[in-house]
Amino acid sequence: MSDAGPITVSVVQDDMDWQDPAAARDRYDRHLDALDGTDLVVLPEMFSTGFYMEPWQCWETMDGETVAWMRHRAADAGAVITGSLVMKVEDEYRNRMIWARPDGSMDWYDKRHLFRYGGEHHHYTGGKDRGVMELGGWRIALFVCYDLRFPVFCRNLDDYDAALYVANWPDARQYAWDTLVRARAIENQAYVVGCNRLGADPNGNTFSGGSVILDFLGQPLVDCRDRPMVATHELSMPELLEFRDHFPASMDADGFTLAPD
């Protein structure tokens, strides 16, 4: 039984600056400057550019300015900063979710499920492995946008306590977003943080947010709805473990795993 203390999570919901990482960093600086006393800051998918299918036009590297900015802001806030970027890795492009720690160290998860409907699979290389990070005794799973639609990949194998989903999820499928983030929390008996964007992109997509922090029952602890804001809430390990002990659905789960190709 974990003796992890509470952690405080902040989810940032706002518009994006299309293919303009410097403007994006300025935008998020304003949010982070106003933030105090959090352990984890969650930014959306491709937060420095918006979600686009011409990665050769505007991309990041692991030693580039936006990753350095994440490390600096993590150190300044004394908190982990996470969100995904368009990342060039040798001769490939990845949709990479960075996990930047206050001590300057980093990990990452490369988006597994590329959005075929939008052509992402033509321009990006998908990852193979899940990413589960540790923070203050908490095990936190990282997922990116379209991953949300694949419950087997997102399945809690008794290896995480909270799951993060960062996204550029448009209005046209808002009901799916609202439904699926709750389903992932309920079926996996885990906290879920869903971070989506606002505004519009040049491709005609509009975004209404719906960023949330959900408890293990799928109930909203915070719901940003369609407002630009930073929402913060504390997560409780004792409450999570008490519920899992009281309602031990994981003990009746089917014993299988699916290995990625």
mmCIF file of C-alpha atoms in Angstrom:
data_model
loop_
_atom_site.group_PDB
_atom_site.id
_atom_site.type_symbol
_atom_site.label_atom_id
_atom_site.label_comp_id
_atom_site.label_asym_id
_atom_site.label_seq_id
_atom_site.Cartn_x
_atom_site.Cartn_y
_atom_site.Cartn_z
ATOM 1 C CA MET A 1 0.000 0.000 0.000
ATOM 2 C CA SER A 2 1.522 3.330 -1.094
ATOM 3 C CA ASP A 3 2.344 5.939 1.517
ATOM 4 C CA ALA A 4 2.575 8.668 -1.123
ATOM 5 C CA GLY A 5 1.365 12.050 -0.029
ATOM 6 C CA PRO A 6 -0.981 14.280 -2.012
ATOM 7 C CA ILE A 7 0.138 15.940 -5.220
ATOM 8 C CA THR A 8 -1.211 19.139 -6.711
ATOM 9 C CA VAL A 9 -1.886 19.171 -10.457
ATOM 10 C CA SER A 10 -2.475 22.207 -12.673
ATOM 11 C CA VAL A 11 -3.979 21.962 -16.159
ATOM 12 C CA VAL A 12 -3.495 24.880 -18.566
ATOM 13 C CA GLN A 13 -6.218 25.550 -21.151
ATOM 14 C CA ASP A 14 -5.835 28.323 -23.734
ATOM 15 C CA ASP A 15 -5.682 29.157 -27.437
ATOM 16 C CA MET A 16 -2.517 28.342 -29.419
ATOM 17 C CA ASP A 17 -0.038 30.272 -31.557
ATOM 18 C CA TRP A 18 0.115 28.549 -34.943
ATOM 19 C CA GLN A 19 3.663 27.405 -35.736
ATOM 20 C CA ASP A 20 5.110 30.132 -33.517
ATOM 21 C CA PRO A 21 6.984 28.553 -30.593
ATOM 22 C CA ALA A 22 8.311 31.886 -29.288
ATOM 23 C CA ALA A 23 4.794 33.328 -29.027
ATOM 24 C CA ALA A 24 3.594 30.088 -27.437
ATOM 25 C CA ARG A 25 6.293 30.255 -24.789
ATOM 26 C CA ASP A 26 5.308 33.855 -24.027
ATOM 27 C CA ARG A 27 1.656 32.788 -23.737
ATOM 28 C CA TYR A 28 2.429 30.000 -21.275
ATOM 29 C CA ASP A 29 4.893 32.176 -19.369
ATOM 30 C CA ARG A 30 1.960 34.403 -18.420
ATOM 31 C CA HIS A 31 0.083 31.412 -17.033
ATOM 32 C CA LEU A 32 3.072 29.967 -15.202
ATOM 33 C CA ASP A 33 4.073 33.315 -13.706
ATOM 34 C CA ALA A 34 0.690 33.440 -11.968
ATOM 35 C CA LEU A 35 0.917 29.869 -10.692
ATOM 36 C CA ASP A 36 2.040 29.045 -7.176
ATOM 37 C CA GLY A 37 2.386 25.853 -5.188
ATOM 38 C CA THR A 38 1.838 23.051 -7.679
ATOM 39 C CA ASP A 39 3.673 19.780 -8.306
ATOM 40 C CA LEU A 40 2.713 19.123 -11.927
ATOM 41 C CA VAL A 41 1.770 21.454 -14.800
ATOM 42 C CA VAL A 42 0.040 19.907 -17.825
ATOM 43 C CA LEU A 43 0.112 21.655 -21.224
ATOM 44 C CA PRO A 44 -1.753 20.514 -24.370
ATOM 45 C CA GLU A 45 -0.626 18.417 -27.320
ATOM 46 C CA MET A 46 1.823 20.216 -29.660
ATOM 47 C CA PHE A 47 1.490 23.258 -27.419
ATOM 48 C CA SER A 48 4.229 25.270 -29.152
ATOM 49 C CA THR A 49 2.822 25.007 -32.687
ATOM 50 C CA GLY A 50 -0.697 23.602 -32.840
ATOM 51 C CA PHE A 51 -1.489 20.222 -34.397
ATOM 52 C CA TYR A 52 -0.311 20.228 -38.011
ATOM 53 C CA MET A 53 0.853 17.863 -40.724
ATOM 54 C CA GLU A 54 3.880 19.726 -42.105
ATOM 55 C CA PRO A 55 6.421 19.013 -39.360
ATOM 56 C CA TRP A 56 9.340 19.984 -41.597
ATOM 57 C CA GLN A 57 8.115 23.593 -41.466
ATOM 58 C CA CYS A 58 8.403 24.040 -37.706
ATOM 59 C CA TRP A 59 9.900 21.471 -35.370
ATOM 60 C CA GLU A 60 11.718 21.156 -32.071
ATOM 61 C CA THR A 61 14.781 19.217 -30.943
ATOM 62 C CA MET A 62 15.663 17.858 -27.528
ATOM 63 C CA ASP A 63 18.379 20.505 -27.225
ATOM 64 C CA GLY A 64 16.197 23.261 -28.691
ATOM 65 C CA GLU A 65 14.617 26.363 -27.208
ATOM 66 C CA THR A 66 11.240 24.994 -26.123
ATOM 67 C CA VAL A 67 12.664 21.973 -24.307
ATOM 68 C CA ALA A 68 15.171 24.288 -22.610
ATOM 69 C CA TRP A 69 12.255 26.553 -21.697
ATOM 70 C CA MET A 70 10.390 23.600 -20.144
ATOM 71 C CA ARG A 71 13.431 22.687 -18.057
ATOM 72 C CA HIS A 72 13.868 26.297 -16.941
ATOM 73 C CA ARG A 73 10.206 26.710 -16.028
ATOM 74 C CA ALA A 74 10.197 23.369 -14.178
ATOM 75 C CA ALA A 75 13.186 24.465 -12.096
ATOM 76 C CA ASP A 76 11.647 27.882 -11.466
ATOM 77 C CA ALA A 77 8.296 26.422 -10.374
ATOM 78 C CA GLY A 78 9.716 23.457 -8.487
ATOM 79 C CA ALA A 79 7.259 21.348 -10.480
ATOM 80 C CA VAL A 80 7.213 18.906 -13.359
ATOM 81 C CA ILE A 81 6.165 20.501 -16.673
ATOM 82 C CA THR A 82 4.663 18.203 -19.304
ATOM 83 C CA GLY A 83 3.093 18.586 -22.745
ATOM 84 C CA SER A 84 3.809 17.375 -26.266
ATOM 85 C CA LEU A 85 5.928 18.912 -29.025
ATOM 86 C CA VAL A 86 6.669 18.294 -32.696
ATOM 87 C CA MET A 87 10.079 16.677 -32.283
ATOM 88 C CA LYS A 88 12.672 15.879 -34.943
ATOM 89 C CA VAL A 89 14.613 12.741 -34.011
ATOM 90 C CA GLU A 90 17.341 12.030 -36.564
ATOM 91 C CA ASP A 91 15.375 11.792 -39.843
ATOM 92 C CA GLU A 92 11.948 11.219 -38.254
ATOM 93 C CA TYR A 93 9.297 13.396 -36.654
ATOM 94 C CA ARG A 94 7.665 12.403 -33.385
ATOM 95 C CA ASN A 95 4.715 13.710 -31.398
ATOM 96 C CA ARG A 96 6.667 13.639 -28.147
ATOM 97 C CA MET A 97 5.289 14.283 -24.677
ATOM 98 C CA ILE A 98 8.106 15.715 -22.566
ATOM 99 C CA TRP A 99 8.335 15.182 -18.799
ATOM 100 C CA ALA A 100 10.636 17.951 -17.519
ATOM 101 C CA ARG A 101 11.627 17.728 -13.849
ATOM 102 C CA PRO A 102 12.765 20.563 -11.573
ATOM 103 C CA ASP A 103 16.244 19.022 -11.268
ATOM 104 C CA GLY A 104 16.790 19.370 -15.031
ATOM 105 C CA SER A 105 16.313 15.700 -15.885
ATOM 106 C CA MET A 106 13.760 14.616 -18.468
ATOM 107 C CA ASP A 107 11.829 11.642 -19.768
ATOM 108 C CA TRP A 108 9.326 11.401 -22.584
ATOM 109 C CA TYR A 109 6.638 9.358 -24.255
ATOM 110 C CA ASP A 110 6.199 9.236 -28.046
ATOM 111 C CA LYS A 111 2.558 9.131 -29.134
ATOM 112 C CA ARG A 112 1.677 5.568 -30.083
ATOM 113 C CA HIS A 113 -1.601 6.002 -31.985
ATOM 114 C CA LEU A 114 -1.194 8.399 -34.891
ATOM 115 C CA PHE A 115 -4.385 10.084 -36.079
ATOM 116 C CA ARG A 116 -5.053 8.378 -39.403
ATOM 117 C CA TYR A 117 -8.153 10.485 -40.123
ATOM 118 C CA GLY A 118 -5.953 13.578 -40.106
ATOM 119 C CA GLY A 119 -3.003 11.989 -41.931
ATOM 120 C CA GLU A 120 -0.675 12.010 -38.934
ATOM 121 C CA HIS A 121 0.568 8.520 -39.814
ATOM 122 C CA HIS A 122 1.953 9.846 -43.115
ATOM 123 C CA HIS A 123 4.195 12.440 -41.493
ATOM 124 C CA TYR A 124 5.091 11.203 -38.015
ATOM 125 C CA THR A 125 6.591 8.041 -36.565
ATOM 126 C CA GLY A 126 4.671 6.465 -33.705
ATOM 127 C CA GLY A 127 6.160 5.253 -30.466
ATOM 128 C CA LYS A 128 6.076 1.662 -29.246
ATOM 129 C CA ASP A 129 6.119 1.769 -25.462
ATOM 130 C CA ARG A 130 3.891 3.302 -22.829
ATOM 131 C CA GLY A 131 5.287 5.990 -20.598
ATOM 132 C CA VAL A 132 4.715 5.786 -16.845
ATOM 133 C CA MET A 133 6.505 8.370 -14.720
ATOM 134 C CA GLU A 134 7.055 8.691 -10.977
ATOM 135 C CA LEU A 135 6.292 11.813 -8.989
ATOM 136 C CA GLY A 136 6.309 11.870 -5.205
ATOM 137 C CA GLY A 137 5.461 8.169 -4.999
ATOM 138 C CA TRP A 138 2.705 8.482 -7.624
ATOM 139 C CA ARG A 139 2.799 6.505 -10.859
ATOM 140 C CA ILE A 140 1.561 8.694 -13.692
ATOM 141 C CA ALA A 141 0.835 7.386 -17.198
ATOM 142 C CA LEU A 142 1.296 9.631 -20.231
ATOM 143 C CA PHE A 143 -0.992 9.514 -23.278
ATOM 144 C CA VAL A 144 -1.508 11.823 -26.253
ATOM 145 C CA CYS A 145 -4.870 12.670 -27.841
ATOM 146 C CA TYR A 146 -5.900 9.780 -30.160
ATOM 147 C CA ASP A 147 -4.493 7.267 -27.629
ATOM 148 C CA LEU A 148 -7.656 8.018 -25.643
ATOM 149 C CA ARG A 149 -9.732 5.962 -28.091
ATOM 150 C CA PHE A 150 -7.769 2.749 -27.417
ATOM 151 C CA PRO A 151 -8.709 1.331 -24.008
ATOM 152 C CA VAL A 152 -6.442 -1.703 -24.180
ATOM 153 C CA PHE A 153 -3.365 0.475 -24.662
ATOM 154 C CA CYS A 154 -4.567 2.754 -21.863
ATOM 155 C CA ARG A 155 -5.442 -0.153 -19.574
ATOM 156 C CA ASN A 156 -4.260 0.085 -16.001
ATOM 157 C CA LEU A 157 -2.074 -2.965 -15.442
ATOM 158 C CA ASP A 158 -1.777 -2.002 -11.783
ATOM 159 C CA ASP A 159 1.033 0.256 -12.950
ATOM 160 C CA TYR A 160 -0.442 3.743 -12.603
ATOM 161 C CA ASP A 161 -2.436 5.889 -10.186
ATOM 162 C CA ALA A 162 -3.208 8.775 -12.532
ATOM 163 C CA ALA A 163 -3.280 9.187 -16.306
ATOM 164 C CA LEU A 164 -2.639 12.333 -18.328
ATOM 165 C CA TYR A 165 -4.189 12.888 -21.761
ATOM 166 C CA VAL A 166 -2.940 15.937 -23.671
ATOM 167 C CA ALA A 167 -4.856 16.798 -26.815
ATOM 168 C CA ASN A 168 -5.914 18.988 -29.726
ATOM 169 C CA TRP A 169 -9.464 17.616 -29.734
ATOM 170 C CA PRO A 170 -11.891 19.618 -31.926
ATOM 171 C CA ASP A 171 -15.491 20.652 -31.373
ATOM 172 C CA ALA A 172 -16.679 18.151 -33.975
ATOM 173 C CA ARG A 173 -15.841 15.322 -31.575
ATOM 174 C CA GLN A 174 -16.262 17.089 -28.226
ATOM 175 C CA TYR A 175 -18.853 14.581 -27.011
ATOM 176 C CA ALA A 176 -16.370 11.765 -27.587
ATOM 177 C CA TRP A 177 -13.716 13.605 -25.567
ATOM 178 C CA ASP A 178 -16.091 14.303 -22.686
ATOM 179 C CA THR A 179 -17.239 10.675 -22.648
ATOM 180 C CA LEU A 180 -13.909 8.919 -23.110
ATOM 181 C CA VAL A 181 -11.899 10.775 -20.468
ATOM 182 C CA ARG A 182 -14.556 9.770 -17.955
ATOM 183 C CA ALA A 183 -14.592 6.191 -19.202
ATOM 184 C CA ARG A 184 -10.808 5.897 -18.820
ATOM 185 C CA ALA A 185 -11.042 7.111 -15.210
ATOM 186 C CA ILE A 186 -13.905 4.766 -14.320
ATOM 187 C CA GLU A 187 -12.630 1.597 -15.961
ATOM 188 C CA ASN A 188 -9.062 2.029 -14.704
ATOM 189 C CA GLN A 189 -9.933 3.278 -11.205
ATOM 190 C CA ALA A 190 -7.460 6.119 -11.579
ATOM 191 C CA TYR A 191 -7.387 9.876 -11.570
ATOM 192 C CA VAL A 192 -7.458 11.362 -15.073
ATOM 193 C CA VAL A 193 -6.207 14.742 -16.230
ATOM 194 C CA GLY A 194 -7.362 15.765 -19.704
ATOM 195 C CA CYS A 195 -5.768 18.877 -21.202
ATOM 196 C CA ASN A 196 -7.286 20.261 -24.406
ATOM 197 C CA ARG A 197 -6.963 23.571 -26.254
ATOM 198 C CA LEU A 198 -9.223 26.473 -27.198
ATOM 199 C CA GLY A 199 -9.544 28.619 -30.315
ATOM 200 C CA ALA A 200 -9.261 27.739 -33.991
ATOM 201 C CA ASP A 201 -6.568 26.640 -36.420
ATOM 202 C CA PRO A 202 -5.989 27.550 -40.097
ATOM 203 C CA ASN A 203 -7.454 24.205 -41.174
ATOM 204 C CA GLY A 204 -10.943 25.216 -40.063
ATOM 205 C CA ASN A 205 -10.960 23.279 -36.800
ATOM 206 C CA THR A 206 -12.410 24.930 -33.713
ATOM 207 C CA PHE A 207 -11.746 23.858 -30.155
ATOM 208 C CA SER A 208 -13.872 24.276 -27.029
ATOM 209 C CA GLY A 209 -11.516 22.843 -24.435
ATOM 210 C CA GLY A 210 -13.248 20.675 -21.883
ATOM 211 C CA SER A 211 -10.030 20.182 -19.925
ATOM 212 C CA VAL A 212 -10.730 18.317 -16.702
ATOM 213 C CA ILE A 213 -9.279 16.740 -13.616
ATOM 214 C CA LEU A 214 -11.374 13.678 -12.769
ATOM 215 C CA ASP A 215 -11.372 11.414 -9.766
ATOM 216 C CA PHE A 216 -11.331 7.607 -9.927
ATOM 217 C CA LEU A 217 -15.141 7.582 -10.230
ATOM 218 C CA GLY A 218 -14.990 9.751 -13.340
ATOM 219 C CA GLN A 219 -16.411 12.705 -11.427
ATOM 220 C CA PRO A 220 -15.002 16.158 -12.193
ATOM 221 C CA LEU A 221 -12.815 17.743 -9.563
ATOM 222 C CA VAL A 222 -12.330 20.654 -11.948
ATOM 223 C CA ASP A 223 -13.889 21.336 -15.363
ATOM 224 C CA CYS A 224 -12.512 24.194 -17.458
ATOM 225 C CA ARG A 225 -15.390 23.992 -19.950
ATOM 226 C CA ASP A 226 -14.675 26.555 -22.697
ATOM 227 C CA ARG A 227 -12.762 29.127 -20.640
ATOM 228 C CA PRO A 228 -9.075 30.071 -20.881
ATOM 229 C CA MET A 229 -7.733 29.246 -17.446
ATOM 230 C CA VAL A 230 -5.373 27.314 -15.238
ATOM 231 C CA ALA A 231 -7.224 24.844 -13.015
ATOM 232 C CA THR A 232 -5.515 23.278 -10.020
ATOM 233 C CA HIS A 233 -6.544 20.467 -7.699
ATOM 234 C CA GLU A 234 -4.964 18.176 -5.135
ATOM 235 C CA LEU A 235 -5.049 14.403 -5.673
ATOM 236 C CA SER A 236 -5.284 12.069 -2.677
ATOM 237 C CA MET A 237 -3.590 8.675 -2.636
ATOM 238 C CA PRO A 238 -5.436 7.431 0.504
ATOM 239 C CA GLU A 239 -8.806 8.168 -1.104
ATOM 240 C CA LEU A 240 -7.772 6.342 -4.272
ATOM 241 C CA LEU A 241 -6.502 3.271 -2.428
ATOM 242 C CA GLU A 242 -9.506 3.170 -0.107
ATOM 243 C CA PHE A 243 -11.831 3.106 -3.112
ATOM 244 C CA ARG A 244 -9.817 0.397 -4.887
ATOM 245 C CA ASP A 245 -9.862 -1.729 -1.727
ATOM 246 C CA HIS A 246 -13.597 -1.196 -1.248
ATOM 247 C CA PHE A 247 -14.460 -1.857 -4.898
ATOM 248 C CA PRO A 248 -11.708 -4.220 -6.134
ATOM 249 C CA ALA A 249 -12.752 -4.502 -9.774
ATOM 250 C CA SER A 250 -9.150 -5.007 -10.889
ATOM 251 C CA MET A 251 -9.143 -8.423 -9.173
ATOM 252 C CA ASP A 252 -11.768 -9.608 -11.672
ATOM 253 C CA ALA A 253 -10.104 -8.143 -14.754
ATOM 254 C CA ASP A 254 -9.325 -10.427 -17.683
ATOM 255 C CA GLY A 255 -5.719 -11.518 -17.664
ATOM 256 C CA PHE A 256 -4.360 -10.389 -21.004
ATOM 257 C CA THR A 257 -2.115 -7.825 -22.585
ATOM 258 C CA LEU A 258 -1.649 -6.832 -26.203
ATOM 259 C CA ALA A 259 1.863 -6.116 -27.407
ATOM 260 C CA PRO A 260 2.284 -3.282 -29.947
ATOM 261 C CA ASP A 261 3.536 -4.293 -33.374
#
